[in-house]
Short mmCIF file of C-alpha atoms in Angstrom, two decimals:
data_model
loop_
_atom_site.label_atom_id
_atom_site.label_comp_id
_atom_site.label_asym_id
_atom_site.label_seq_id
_atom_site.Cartn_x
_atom_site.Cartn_y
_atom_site.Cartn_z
CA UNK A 1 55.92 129.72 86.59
CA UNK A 2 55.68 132.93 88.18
CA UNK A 3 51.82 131.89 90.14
CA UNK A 4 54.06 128.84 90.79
CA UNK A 5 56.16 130.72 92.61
CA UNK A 6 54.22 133.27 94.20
CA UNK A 7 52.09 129.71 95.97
CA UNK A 8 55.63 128.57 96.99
CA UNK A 9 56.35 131.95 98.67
CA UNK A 10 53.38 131.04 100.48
CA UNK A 11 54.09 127.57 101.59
CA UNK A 12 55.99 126.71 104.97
CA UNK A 13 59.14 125.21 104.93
CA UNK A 14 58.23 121.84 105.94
CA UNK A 15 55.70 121.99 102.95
CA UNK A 16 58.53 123.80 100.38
CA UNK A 17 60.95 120.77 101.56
CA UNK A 18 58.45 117.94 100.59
CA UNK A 19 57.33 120.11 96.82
CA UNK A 20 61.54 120.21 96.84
CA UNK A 21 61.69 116.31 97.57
CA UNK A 22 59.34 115.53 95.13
CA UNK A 23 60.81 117.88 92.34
CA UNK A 24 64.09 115.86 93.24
CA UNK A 25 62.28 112.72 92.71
CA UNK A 26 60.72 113.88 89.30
CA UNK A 27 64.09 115.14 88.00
CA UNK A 28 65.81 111.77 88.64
CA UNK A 29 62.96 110.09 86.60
CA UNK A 30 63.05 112.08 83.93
CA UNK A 31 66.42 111.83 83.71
CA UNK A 32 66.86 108.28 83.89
CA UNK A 33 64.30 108.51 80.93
CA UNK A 34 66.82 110.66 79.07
CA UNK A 35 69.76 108.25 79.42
CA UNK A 36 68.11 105.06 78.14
#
């Protein structure tokens, strides 16, 4: 996690808001997963 981080220090903000979008994305899935 913390390389993770130090390549998302790195990004710009337009770049951090589309890794965010997707995280978003990913988190929904997963936890529609969890509730069926």
């Amino acid at each position: 996690m913390e390389m993770f981080r130090m390549d998302e220090a790195k990004l710009t903000s337009e770049q951090n808001k589309k890794v965010e979008g997707l995280l978003n994305k990913f988190s929904k899935c997963i936890s529609l997963s969890d509730n069926d």
